[in-house]
PDB file of C-alpha atoms in Angstrom:
ATOM      1  CA  UNK R  24     -11.141  80.082  36.397  1.00 46.00           C
ATOM      2  CA  UNK R  25     -10.129  77.611  39.065  1.00 50.00           C
ATOM      3  CA  UNK R  26     -12.875  75.234  37.838  1.00 66.00           C
ATOM      4  CA  UNK R  27     -11.620  75.473  34.268  1.00 56.00           C
ATOM      5  CA  UNK R  28      -8.025  74.754  35.500  1.00 60.00           C
ATOM      6  CA  UNK R  29      -9.276  71.701  37.623  1.00 70.00           C
ATOM      7  CA  UNK R  30     -11.119  70.397  34.562  1.00 76.00           C
ATOM      8  CA  UNK R  31      -8.041  70.963  32.323  1.00 72.00           C
ATOM      9  CA  UNK R  32      -5.788  69.052  34.840  1.00 82.00           C
ATOM     10  CA  UNK R  33      -8.281  66.178  35.071  1.00 86.00           C
ATOM     11  CA  UNK R  34      -8.529  65.937  31.306  1.00 81.00           C
ATOM     12  CA  UNK R  35      -4.749  65.972  31.084  1.00 85.00           C
ATOM     13  CA  UNK R  36      -4.654  63.198  33.596  1.00 89.00           C
ATOM     14  CA  UNK R  37      -7.391  61.308  31.726  1.00 88.00           C
ATOM     15  CA  UNK R  38      -5.415  61.761  28.418  1.00 88.00           C
ATOM     16  CA  UNK R  39      -2.305  60.291  30.100  1.00 92.00           C
ATOM     17  CA  UNK R  40      -4.322  57.445  31.426  1.00 94.00           C
ATOM     18  CA  UNK R  41      -5.776  56.734  27.983  1.00 93.00           C
ATOM     19  CA  UNK R  42      -2.395  56.760  26.373  1.00 94.00           C
ATOM     20  CA  UNK R  43      -1.088  54.492  29.079  1.00 95.00           C
ATOM     21  CA  UNK R  44      -3.872  52.230  28.679  1.00 96.00           C
ATOM     22  CA  UNK R  45      -3.489  52.225  24.884  1.00 95.00           C
ATOM     23  CA  UNK R  46       0.227  51.486  25.192  1.00 96.00           C
ATOM     24  CA  UNK R  47      -0.511  48.634  27.512  1.00 97.00           C
ATOM     25  CA  UNK R  48      -3.202  47.189  25.258  1.00 96.00           C
ATOM     26  CA  UNK R  49      -0.832  47.434  22.174  1.00 96.00           C
ATOM     27  CA  UNK R  50       1.843  45.624  24.041  1.00 97.00           C
ATOM     28  CA  UNK R  51      -0.549  42.942  25.081  1.00 97.00           C
ATOM     29  CA  UNK R  52      -1.919  42.841  21.423  1.00 96.00           C
ATOM     30  CA  UNK R  53       1.517  42.302  20.189  1.00 97.00           C
ATOM     31  CA  UNK R  54       2.054  39.397  22.532  1.00 97.00           C
ATOM     32  CA  UNK R  55      -1.108  37.833  21.666  1.00 96.00           C
ATOM     33  CA  UNK R  56      -0.367  38.164  17.858  1.00 97.00           C
ATOM     34  CA  UNK R  57       2.887  36.451  18.465  1.00 97.00           C
ATOM     35  CA  UNK R  58       1.273  33.686  20.359  1.00 96.00           C
ATOM     36  CA  UNK R  59      -1.284  33.303  17.480  1.00 96.00           C
ATOM     37  CA  UNK R  60       1.459  33.241  14.964  1.00 97.00           C
ATOM     38  CA  UNK R  61       3.362  30.437  16.951  1.00 97.00           C
ATOM     39  CA  UNK R  62       0.190  28.360  17.371  1.00 96.00           C
ATOM     40  CA  UNK R  63      -0.684  28.737  13.714  1.00 96.00           C
ATOM     41  CA  UNK R  64       2.819  27.776  12.757  1.00 97.00           C
ATOM     42  CA  UNK R  65       2.600  24.666  15.009  1.00 96.00           C
ATOM     43  CA  UNK R  66      -0.820  23.782  13.686  1.00 96.00           C
ATOM     44  CA  UNK R  67       0.481  24.137  10.111  1.00 96.00           C
ATOM     45  CA  UNK R  68       3.372  21.926  10.916  1.00 97.00           C
ATOM     46  CA  UNK R  69       0.938  19.352  12.356  1.00 96.00           C
ATOM     47  CA  UNK R  70      -1.222  19.521   9.361  1.00 96.00           C
ATOM     48  CA  UNK R  71       1.794  18.974   7.008  1.00 97.00           C
ATOM     49  CA  UNK R  72       2.822  15.972   9.144  1.00 96.00           C
ATOM     50  CA  UNK R  73      -0.708  14.632   8.937  1.00 96.00           C
ATOM     51  CA  UNK R  74      -0.754  14.969   5.162  1.00 97.00           C
ATOM     52  CA  UNK R  75       2.479  12.747   5.036  1.00 97.00           C
ATOM     53  CA  UNK R  76       0.936  10.146   7.354  1.00 96.00           C
ATOM     54  CA  UNK R  77      -2.131  10.118   5.286  1.00 96.00           C
ATOM     55  CA  UNK R  78      -0.165   9.579   2.128  1.00 97.00           C
ATOM     56  CA  UNK R  79       1.790   6.946   3.928  1.00 96.00           C
ATOM     57  CA  UNK R  80      -1.471   5.026   4.924  1.00 95.00           C
ATOM     58  CA  UNK R  81      -2.697   5.514   1.257  1.00 96.00           C
ATOM     59  CA  UNK R  82       0.525   3.694   0.066  1.00 97.00           C
ATOM     60  CA  UNK R  83       0.195   0.913   2.632  1.00 96.00           C
ATOM     61  CA  UNK R  84      -3.398   0.293   1.714  1.00 96.00           C
ATOM     62  CA  UNK R  85      -2.315   0.125  -1.934  1.00 97.00           C
ATOM     63  CA  UNK R  86       0.476  -2.398  -1.057  1.00 96.00           C
ATOM     64  CA  UNK R  87      -2.065  -4.427   0.968  1.00 96.00           C
ATOM     65  CA  UNK R  88      -4.488  -4.377  -2.018  1.00 97.00           C
ATOM     66  CA  UNK R  89      -1.797  -5.734  -4.225  1.00 97.00           C
ATOM     67  CA  UNK R  90      -0.856  -8.474  -1.740  1.00 96.00           C
ATOM     68  CA  UNK R  91      -4.540  -9.409  -1.288  1.00 96.00           C
ATOM     69  CA  UNK R  92      -4.813  -9.771  -5.057  1.00 97.00           C
ATOM     70  CA  UNK R  93      -1.680 -11.959  -5.036  1.00 96.00           C
ATOM     71  CA  UNK R  94      -3.162 -14.161  -2.257  1.00 96.00           C
ATOM     72  CA  UNK R  95      -6.383 -14.335  -4.063  1.00 96.00           C
ATOM     73  CA  UNK R  96      -4.600 -15.458  -7.293  1.00 96.00           C
ATOM     74  CA  UNK R  97      -2.507 -18.081  -5.225  1.00 96.00           C
ATOM     75  CA  UNK R  98      -5.564 -19.468  -3.670  1.00 96.00           C
ATOM     76  CA  UNK R  99      -7.183 -19.823  -7.086  1.00 97.00           C
ATOM     77  CA  UNK R 100      -4.142 -21.622  -8.376  1.00 95.00           C
ATOM     78  CA  UNK R 101      -4.119 -23.776  -5.249  1.00 94.00           C
ATOM     79  CA  UNK R 102      -7.677 -24.691  -5.795  1.00 96.00           C
ATOM     80  CA  UNK R 103      -7.074 -25.637  -9.419  1.00 95.00           C
ATOM     81  CA  UNK R 104      -4.055 -27.733  -8.292  1.00 94.00           C
ATOM     82  CA  UNK R 105      -6.148 -29.446  -5.712  1.00 94.00           C
ATOM     83  CA  UNK R 106      -8.729 -30.268  -8.401  1.00 96.00           C
ATOM     84  CA  UNK R 107      -6.046 -31.621 -10.638  1.00 93.00           C
ATOM     85  CA  UNK R 108      -4.630 -33.712  -7.693  1.00 93.00           C
ATOM     86  CA  UNK R 109      -8.053 -35.088  -6.903  1.00 94.00           C
ATOM     87  CA  UNK R 110      -8.469 -36.113 -10.532  1.00 93.00           C
ATOM     88  CA  UNK R 111      -5.065 -37.594 -10.645  1.00 91.00           C
ATOM     89  CA  UNK R 112      -5.622 -39.610  -7.341  1.00 91.00           C
ATOM     90  CA  UNK R 113      -9.054 -40.922  -8.879  1.00 91.00           C
ATOM     91  CA  UNK R 114      -7.135 -41.979 -12.061  1.00 88.00           C
ATOM     92  CA  UNK R 115      -4.445 -43.560 -10.076  1.00 88.00           C
ATOM     93  CA  UNK R 116      -7.200 -45.557  -8.062  1.00 88.00           C
ATOM     94  CA  UNK R 117      -8.682 -46.792 -11.239  1.00 84.00           C
ATOM     95  CA  UNK R 118      -5.454 -47.863 -12.789  1.00 81.00           C
ATOM     96  CA  UNK R 119      -4.300 -49.662  -9.631  1.00 80.00           C
ATOM     97  CA  UNK R 120      -7.509 -51.446  -9.694  1.00 79.00           C
ATOM     98  CA  UNK R 121      -6.877 -52.492 -13.290  1.00 72.00           C
ATOM     99  CA  UNK R 122      -3.398 -53.646 -12.532  1.00 71.00           C
ATOM    100  CA  UNK R 123      -4.360 -55.542  -9.438  1.00 71.00           C
ATOM    101  CA  UNK R 124      -7.154 -57.348 -11.244  1.00 64.00           C
ATOM    102  CA  UNK R 125      -4.729 -58.397 -14.033  1.00 62.00           C
ATOM    103  CA  UNK R 126      -1.954 -59.928 -11.982  1.00 57.00           C
ATOM    104  CA  UNK R 127      -2.817 -63.445 -13.401  1.00 49.00           C
ATOM    105  CA  UNK R 128      -1.988 -62.444 -16.864  1.00 53.00           C
ATOM    106  CA  UNK R 129       1.134 -63.654 -18.158  1.00 58.00           C
ATOM    107  CA  UNK R 130       3.881 -61.570 -19.568  1.00 70.00           C
ATOM    108  CA  UNK R 131       3.616 -60.127 -23.057  1.00 68.00           C
ATOM    109  CA  UNK R 132       6.647 -61.957 -24.261  1.00 71.00           C
ATOM    110  CA  UNK R 133       5.214 -65.302 -23.206  1.00 78.00           C
ATOM    111  CA  UNK R 134       1.832 -64.580 -24.833  1.00 72.00           C
ATOM    112  CA  UNK R 135       3.487 -63.248 -28.002  1.00 78.00           C
ATOM    113  CA  UNK R 136       5.704 -66.406 -28.236  1.00 80.00           C
ATOM    114  CA  UNK R 137       2.723 -68.719 -27.647  1.00 80.00           C
ATOM    115  CA  UNK R 138       0.816 -66.898 -30.450  1.00 81.00           C
ATOM    116  CA  UNK R 139       3.824 -67.237 -32.808  1.00 84.00           C
ATOM    117  CA  UNK R 140       4.209 -70.961 -31.974  1.00 81.00           C
ATOM    118  CA  UNK R 141       0.453 -71.629 -32.637  1.00 81.00           C
ATOM    119  CA  UNK R 142       0.479 -69.682 -35.958  1.00 80.00           C
ATOM    120  CA  UNK R 143       3.600 -71.560 -37.120  1.00 86.00           C
ATOM    121  CA  UNK R 144       1.950 -74.889 -36.146  1.00 79.00           C
ATOM    122  CA  UNK R 145      -1.059 -73.881 -37.994  1.00 77.00           C
ATOM    123  CA  UNK R 146       0.947 -73.205 -41.149  1.00 81.00           C
ATOM    124  CA  UNK R 147       3.330 -76.114 -40.927  1.00 81.00           C
ATOM    125  CA  UNK R 148       1.243 -78.945 -39.547  1.00 79.00           C
ATOM    126  CA  UNK R 149      -1.273 -81.059 -41.161  1.00 74.00           C
ATOM    127  CA  UNK R 150      -4.364 -80.844 -38.941  1.00 74.00           C
ATOM    128  CA  UNK R 151      -7.802 -82.009 -39.053  1.00 79.00           C
ATOM    129  CA  UNK R 152     -10.597 -79.769 -39.268  1.00 83.00           C
ATOM    130  CA  UNK R 153     -11.427 -79.928 -35.661  1.00 86.00           C
ATOM    131  CA  UNK R 154      -7.689 -79.436 -34.726  1.00 80.00           C
ATOM    132  CA  UNK R 155      -7.357 -76.384 -36.768  1.00 79.00           C
ATOM    133  CA  UNK R 156     -10.536 -74.796 -35.418  1.00 83.00           C
ATOM    134  CA  UNK R 157      -9.283 -75.482 -31.887  1.00 81.00           C
ATOM    135  CA  UNK R 158      -5.901 -73.922 -32.856  1.00 78.00           C
ATOM    136  CA  UNK R 159      -7.687 -70.827 -34.193  1.00 84.00           C
ATOM    137  CA  UNK R 160      -9.697 -70.586 -31.140  1.00 87.00           C
ATOM    138  CA  UNK R 161      -6.526 -70.660 -28.918  1.00 84.00           C
ATOM    139  CA  UNK R 162      -4.841 -67.983 -31.052  1.00 83.00           C
ATOM    140  CA  UNK R 163      -7.976 -65.762 -30.683  1.00 86.00           C
ATOM    141  CA  UNK R 164      -8.106 -66.252 -26.992  1.00 82.00           C
ATOM    142  CA  UNK R 165      -4.349 -65.462 -26.739  1.00 78.00           C
ATOM    143  CA  UNK R 166      -4.774 -62.374 -29.004  1.00 77.00           C
ATOM    144  CA  UNK R 167      -7.459 -61.193 -26.705  1.00 73.00           C
ATOM    145  CA  UNK R 168      -5.300 -61.909 -23.675  1.00 73.00           C
ATOM    146  CA  UNK R 169      -2.417 -60.009 -25.413  1.00 75.00           C
ATOM    147  CA  UNK R 170      -4.653 -57.059 -25.871  1.00 75.00           C
ATOM    148  CA  UNK R 171      -5.465 -57.071 -22.184  1.00 76.00           C
ATOM    149  CA  UNK R 172      -1.922 -57.522 -21.256  1.00 74.00           C
ATOM    150  CA  UNK R 173      -0.956 -54.462 -23.392  1.00 75.00           C
ATOM    151  CA  UNK R 174      -3.678 -52.471 -21.662  1.00 75.00           C
ATOM    152  CA  UNK R 175      -2.272 -53.424 -18.178  1.00 75.00           C
ATOM    153  CA  UNK R 176       1.200 -52.583 -19.360  1.00 78.00           C
ATOM    154  CA  UNK R 177      -0.013 -49.160 -20.556  1.00 80.00           C
ATOM    155  CA  UNK R 178      -1.781 -48.753 -17.225  1.00 79.00           C
ATOM    156  CA  UNK R 179       1.497 -49.537 -15.390  1.00 81.00           C
ATOM    157  CA  UNK R 180       3.292 -46.973 -17.488  1.00 86.00           C
ATOM    158  CA  UNK R 181       0.461 -44.457 -16.957  1.00 86.00           C
ATOM    159  CA  UNK R 182       0.458 -45.295 -13.244  1.00 86.00           C
ATOM    160  CA  UNK R 183       4.199 -44.373 -12.927  1.00 88.00           C
ATOM    161  CA  UNK R 184       3.592 -41.156 -14.874  1.00 90.00           C
ATOM    162  CA  UNK R 185       0.646 -40.220 -12.554  1.00 89.00           C
ATOM    163  CA  UNK R 186       2.562 -41.034  -9.396  1.00 91.00           C
ATOM    164  CA  UNK R 187       5.311 -38.648 -10.606  1.00 92.00           C
ATOM    165  CA  UNK R 188       2.652 -36.078 -11.414  1.00 92.00           C
ATOM    166  CA  UNK R 189       1.131 -36.529  -8.067  1.00 92.00           C
ATOM    167  CA  UNK R 190       4.345 -35.954  -6.229  1.00 94.00           C
ATOM    168  CA  UNK R 191       4.687 -32.646  -8.239  1.00 95.00           C
ATOM    169  CA  UNK R 192       1.262 -31.457  -7.395  1.00 94.00           C
ATOM    170  CA  UNK R 193       1.885 -32.186  -3.729  1.00 94.00           C
ATOM    171  CA  UNK R 194       4.986 -30.212  -3.815  1.00 96.00           C
ATOM    172  CA  UNK R 195       3.236 -27.335  -5.837  1.00 95.00           C
ATOM    173  CA  UNK R 196       0.442 -27.468  -3.221  1.00 95.00           C
ATOM    174  CA  UNK R 197       2.969 -27.085  -0.446  1.00 96.00           C
ATOM    175  CA  UNK R 198       4.532 -24.249  -2.235  1.00 96.00           C
ATOM    176  CA  UNK R 199       1.239 -22.526  -2.646  1.00 95.00           C
ATOM    177  CA  UNK R 200       0.514 -23.025   1.086  1.00 96.00           C
ATOM    178  CA  UNK R 201       3.810 -21.503   2.134  1.00 96.00           C
ATOM    179  CA  UNK R 202       3.371 -18.565  -0.264  1.00 96.00           C
ATOM    180  CA  UNK R 203      -0.087 -17.868   0.914  1.00 96.00           C
ATOM    181  CA  UNK R 204       1.036 -18.060   4.625  1.00 96.00           C
ATOM    182  CA  UNK R 205       3.860 -15.671   3.714  1.00 96.00           C
ATOM    183  CA  UNK R 206       1.653 -13.237   1.833  1.00 96.00           C
ATOM    184  CA  UNK R 207      -0.971 -13.385   4.713  1.00 96.00           C
ATOM    185  CA  UNK R 208       1.695 -12.665   7.229  1.00 96.00           C
ATOM    186  CA  UNK R 209       2.889  -9.692   5.193  1.00 96.00           C
ATOM    187  CA  UNK R 210      -0.724  -8.473   5.009  1.00 96.00           C
ATOM    188  CA  UNK R 211      -0.955  -8.838   8.780  1.00 96.00           C
ATOM    189  CA  UNK R 212       2.127  -6.737   9.203  1.00 97.00           C
ATOM    190  CA  UNK R 213       0.720  -4.122   6.975  1.00 97.00           C
ATOM    191  CA  UNK R 214      -2.508  -4.087   8.793  1.00 97.00           C
ATOM    192  CA  UNK R 215      -0.438  -3.498  11.953  1.00 97.00           C
ATOM    193  CA  UNK R 216       1.465  -0.593  10.364  1.00 96.00           C
ATOM    194  CA  UNK R 217      -1.832   0.831   9.039  1.00 96.00           C
ATOM    195  CA  UNK R 218      -3.272   0.683  12.584  1.00 97.00           C
ATOM    196  CA  UNK R 219      -0.063   2.457  14.040  1.00 97.00           C
ATOM    197  CA  UNK R 220      -0.277   5.165  11.393  1.00 96.00           C
ATOM    198  CA  UNK R 221      -4.062   5.614  11.991  1.00 96.00           C
ATOM    199  CA  UNK R 222      -3.132   6.079  15.606  1.00 96.00           C
ATOM    200  CA  UNK R 223      -0.620   8.694  14.773  1.00 96.00           C
ATOM    201  CA  UNK R 224      -3.155  10.436  12.510  1.00 96.00           C
ATOM    202  CA  UNK R 225      -5.709  10.384  15.448  1.00 96.00           C
ATOM    203  CA  UNK R 226      -3.179  11.905  17.749  1.00 96.00           C
ATOM    204  CA  UNK R 227      -2.266  14.610  15.245  1.00 96.00           C
ATOM    205  CA  UNK R 228      -6.096  15.298  14.756  1.00 96.00           C
ATOM    206  CA  UNK R 229      -6.436  15.679  18.454  1.00 96.00           C
ATOM    207  CA  UNK R 230      -3.559  18.194  18.685  1.00 95.00           C
ATOM    208  CA  UNK R 231      -4.760  20.148  15.654  1.00 95.00           C
ATOM    209  CA  UNK R 232      -8.339  20.255  17.116  1.00 95.00           C
ATOM    210  CA  UNK R 233      -6.971  21.386  20.417  1.00 95.00           C
ATOM    211  CA  UNK R 234      -4.988  24.184  18.868  1.00 95.00           C
ATOM    212  CA  UNK R 235      -8.018  25.576  16.815  1.00 93.00           C
ATOM    213  CA  UNK R 236     -10.106  26.833  19.763  1.00 95.00           C
ATOM    214  CA  UNK R 237      -7.001  28.266  21.359  1.00 95.00           C
ATOM    215  CA  UNK R 238      -6.117  30.211  18.201  1.00 95.00           C
ATOM    216  CA  UNK R 239      -9.828  31.206  18.107  1.00 95.00           C
ATOM    217  CA  UNK R 240      -9.860  32.326  21.752  1.00 96.00           C
ATOM    218  CA  UNK R 241      -6.681  34.491  21.236  1.00 96.00           C
ATOM    219  CA  UNK R 242      -7.981  35.914  18.066  1.00 96.00           C
ATOM    220  CA  UNK R 243     -11.194  36.837  19.756  1.00 97.00           C
ATOM    221  CA  UNK R 244      -9.100  38.561  22.523  1.00 96.00           C
ATOM    222  CA  UNK R 245      -7.220  40.342  19.797  1.00 97.00           C
ATOM    223  CA  UNK R 246     -10.506  41.598  18.293  1.00 97.00           C
ATOM    224  CA  UNK R 247     -11.670  42.748  21.634  1.00 97.00           C
ATOM    225  CA  UNK R 248      -8.432  44.549  22.185  1.00 96.00           C
ATOM    226  CA  UNK R 249      -8.907  46.252  18.721  1.00 97.00           C
ATOM    227  CA  UNK R 250     -12.444  47.343  19.661  1.00 97.00           C
ATOM    228  CA  UNK R 251     -11.118  48.698  22.972  1.00 96.00           C
ATOM    229  CA  UNK R 252      -8.274  50.576  21.175  1.00 96.00           C
ATOM    230  CA  UNK R 253     -10.755  51.888  18.677  1.00 96.00           C
ATOM    231  CA  UNK R 254     -12.859  53.159  21.688  1.00 95.00           C
ATOM    232  CA  UNK R 255      -9.964  54.554  23.510  1.00 95.00           C
ATOM    233  CA  UNK R 256      -8.819  56.285  20.343  1.00 95.00           C
ATOM    234  CA  UNK R 257     -12.195  57.929  19.992  1.00 95.00           C
ATOM    235  CA  UNK R 258     -12.218  58.922  23.571  1.00 93.00           C
ATOM    236  CA  UNK R 259      -8.639  60.259  23.201  1.00 92.00           C
ATOM    237  CA  UNK R 260      -9.805  62.369  20.216  1.00 93.00           C
ATOM    238  CA  UNK R 261     -12.748  63.696  22.246  1.00 92.00           C
ATOM    239  CA  UNK R 262     -10.533  64.450  25.250  1.00 88.00           C
ATOM    240  CA  UNK R 263      -7.923  66.115  23.095  1.00 88.00           C
ATOM    241  CA  UNK R 264     -10.595  68.290  21.610  1.00 89.00           C
ATOM    242  CA  UNK R 265     -11.939  69.077  25.097  1.00 85.00           C
ATOM    243  CA  UNK R 266      -8.440  70.043  26.196  1.00 78.00           C
ATOM    244  CA  UNK R 267      -7.978  72.361  23.157  1.00 82.00           C
ATOM    245  CA  UNK R 268     -11.449  74.060  24.002  1.00 77.00           C
ATOM    246  CA  UNK R 269     -10.381  74.451  27.567  1.00 71.00           C
ATOM    247  CA  UNK R 270      -6.987  75.815  26.558  1.00 71.00           C
ATOM    248  CA  UNK R 271      -8.743  78.391  24.234  1.00 73.00           C
ATOM    249  CA  UNK R 272     -11.155  79.271  27.052  1.00 64.00           C
ATOM    250  CA  UNK R 273      -8.324  79.795  29.514  1.00 60.00           C
ATOM    251  CA  UNK R 274      -6.455  81.955  26.963  1.00 64.00           C
ATOM    252  CA  UNK R 275      -9.626  84.125  26.531  1.00 64.00           C
ATOM    253  CA  UNK R 276     -10.224  84.314  30.282  1.00 60.00           C
ATOM    254  CA  UNK R 277      -6.609  85.445  30.812  1.00 57.00           C
ATOM    255  CA  UNK R 278      -7.094  88.237  28.187  1.00 54.00           C
ATOM    256  CA  UNK R 279     -10.336  89.520  29.876  1.00 56.00           C
ATOM    257  CA  UNK R 280      -8.664  89.570  33.227  1.00 63.00           C
ATOM    258  CA  UNK R 281      -5.753  91.669  31.799  1.00 60.00           C
ATOM    259  CA  UNK R 282      -8.230  93.983  30.074  1.00 58.00           C
ATOM    260  CA  UNK R 283     -10.181  94.521  33.206  1.00 66.00           C
ATOM    261  CA  UNK R 284      -6.936  95.314  35.060  1.00 66.00           C
ATOM    262  CA  UNK R 285      -6.020  97.788  32.263  1.00 65.00           C
ATOM    263  CA  UNK R 286      -9.380  99.522  32.590  1.00 72.00           C
ATOM    264  CA  UNK R 287      -9.210  99.680  36.371  1.00 77.00           C
ATOM    265  CA  UNK R 288      -5.730 101.222  36.086  1.00 75.00           C
ATOM    266  CA  UNK R 289      -7.042 103.846  33.521  1.00 75.00           C
ATOM    267  CA  UNK R 290      -9.890 104.795  35.950  1.00 82.00           C
ATOM    268  CA  UNK R 291      -7.435 105.206  38.712  1.00 80.00           C
ATOM    269  CA  UNK R 292      -5.121 107.457  36.589  1.00 78.00           C
ATOM    270  CA  UNK R 293      -8.088 109.565  35.562  1.00 82.00           C
ATOM    271  CA  UNK R 294      -9.153 110.019  39.069  1.00 85.00           C
ATOM    272  CA  UNK R 295      -5.690 111.240  39.844  1.00 85.00           C
ATOM    273  CA  UNK R 296      -5.605 113.522  36.747  1.00 81.00           C
ATOM    274  CA  UNK R 297      -2.788 111.607  35.116  1.00 80.00           C
ATOM    275  CA  UNK R 298      -2.606 111.178  31.265  1.00 81.00           C
ATOM    276  CA  UNK R 299      -3.744 107.958  29.795  1.00 76.00           C
ATOM    277  CA  UNK R 300      -1.960 105.782  27.080  1.00 75.00           C
ATOM    278  CA  UNK R 301      -3.920 104.957  23.928  1.00 69.00           C
ATOM    279  CA  UNK R 302      -4.328 101.369  25.121  1.00 69.00           C
ATOM    280  CA  UNK R 303      -5.635 102.498  28.610  1.00 66.00           C
ATOM    281  CA  UNK R 304      -7.966 104.840  26.669  1.00 70.00           C
ATOM    282  CA  UNK R 305      -9.341 102.105  24.525  1.00 66.00           C
ATOM    283  CA  UNK R 306      -9.882  99.856  27.564  1.00 62.00           C
ATOM    284  CA  UNK R 307     -11.637 102.625  29.315  1.00 69.00           C
ATOM    285  CA  UNK R 308     -13.990 103.246  26.365  1.00 72.00           C
ATOM    286  CA  UNK R 309     -14.557  99.525  25.870  1.00 58.00           C
ATOM    287  CA  UNK R 310     -13.468  99.741  22.148  1.00 47.00           C
ATOM    288  CA  UNK R 311     -11.583  97.042  20.191  1.00 41.00           C
ATOM    289  CA  UNK R 312     -12.305  94.378  22.891  1.00 39.00           C
ATOM    290  CA  UNK R 313     -12.126  91.401  20.505  1.00 41.00           C
ATOM    291  CA  UNK R 314      -8.936  92.699  18.844  1.00 41.00           C
ATOM    292  CA  UNK R 315      -7.407  93.286  22.246  1.00 41.00           C
ATOM    293  CA  UNK R 316      -8.377  89.898  23.574  1.00 38.00           C
ATOM    294  CA  UNK R 317      -6.533  88.436  20.595  1.00 41.00           C
ATOM    295  CA  UNK R 318      -3.375  90.526  21.148  1.00 42.00           C
ATOM    296  CA  UNK R 319      -3.397  89.945  24.893  1.00 37.00           C
ATOM    297  CA  UNK R 320      -3.915  86.212  24.578  1.00 37.00           C
TER     298      UNK R 320
END
């Protein structure tokens, strides 16, 4: 009987220890779950921020692409302008040569007046055949000279136009150079901003990557606690069942002890010649033991 009581007390102590351990584990699990929740929330916030930065870098790259296209277009226009300027300079050079080589040609008015005079002389004067032929030759030479003079005059006018055009082209080239420098500077600024955003994204990635193993580690710890709680719950059930069994055993042992005392008392009364009660009689005869055990327990 004493051994049963000792085992019962030990099991009660063990059950208390299991309950205390389970309470401690549940508390720890709750704390871990809260930590995981906060870490996941932090990681979620970092991921959202990263999404915004990725969208920002996408917009910057699109802005850069547009500006690069603008610079490409400006450079093409500048190339065409340079070609046009080159052609203009070549034409100016040729025209200047024409004008410079024709400085000895008299003015248009002087040539025209001379032709008019010779034609008038041819029509109004009595000339020999030789004189008339000479006059015709002079007029022909002057008309040829007039044609050259007209060409030189046209060259001078064209030269003035080309010089004005040249000035415009140089101004336009300068404008293209300034616009290209400005756009290139803007592209460099965008590149710097892209670099900064990339650094932010890299930093966010590092933070996200550092949180993931922490979350996994805590989740693994929670899983281990769940396994331990399941094991303790099973052990608790077994311990409770064993306690119940010992409790029943102690109840039955108590009933047997009382029945034995009742039988002994009946024997003593019989020895003294005293009358027995019905219960004492049954105990003495050993009848209804199972029923009595149930009643006594």
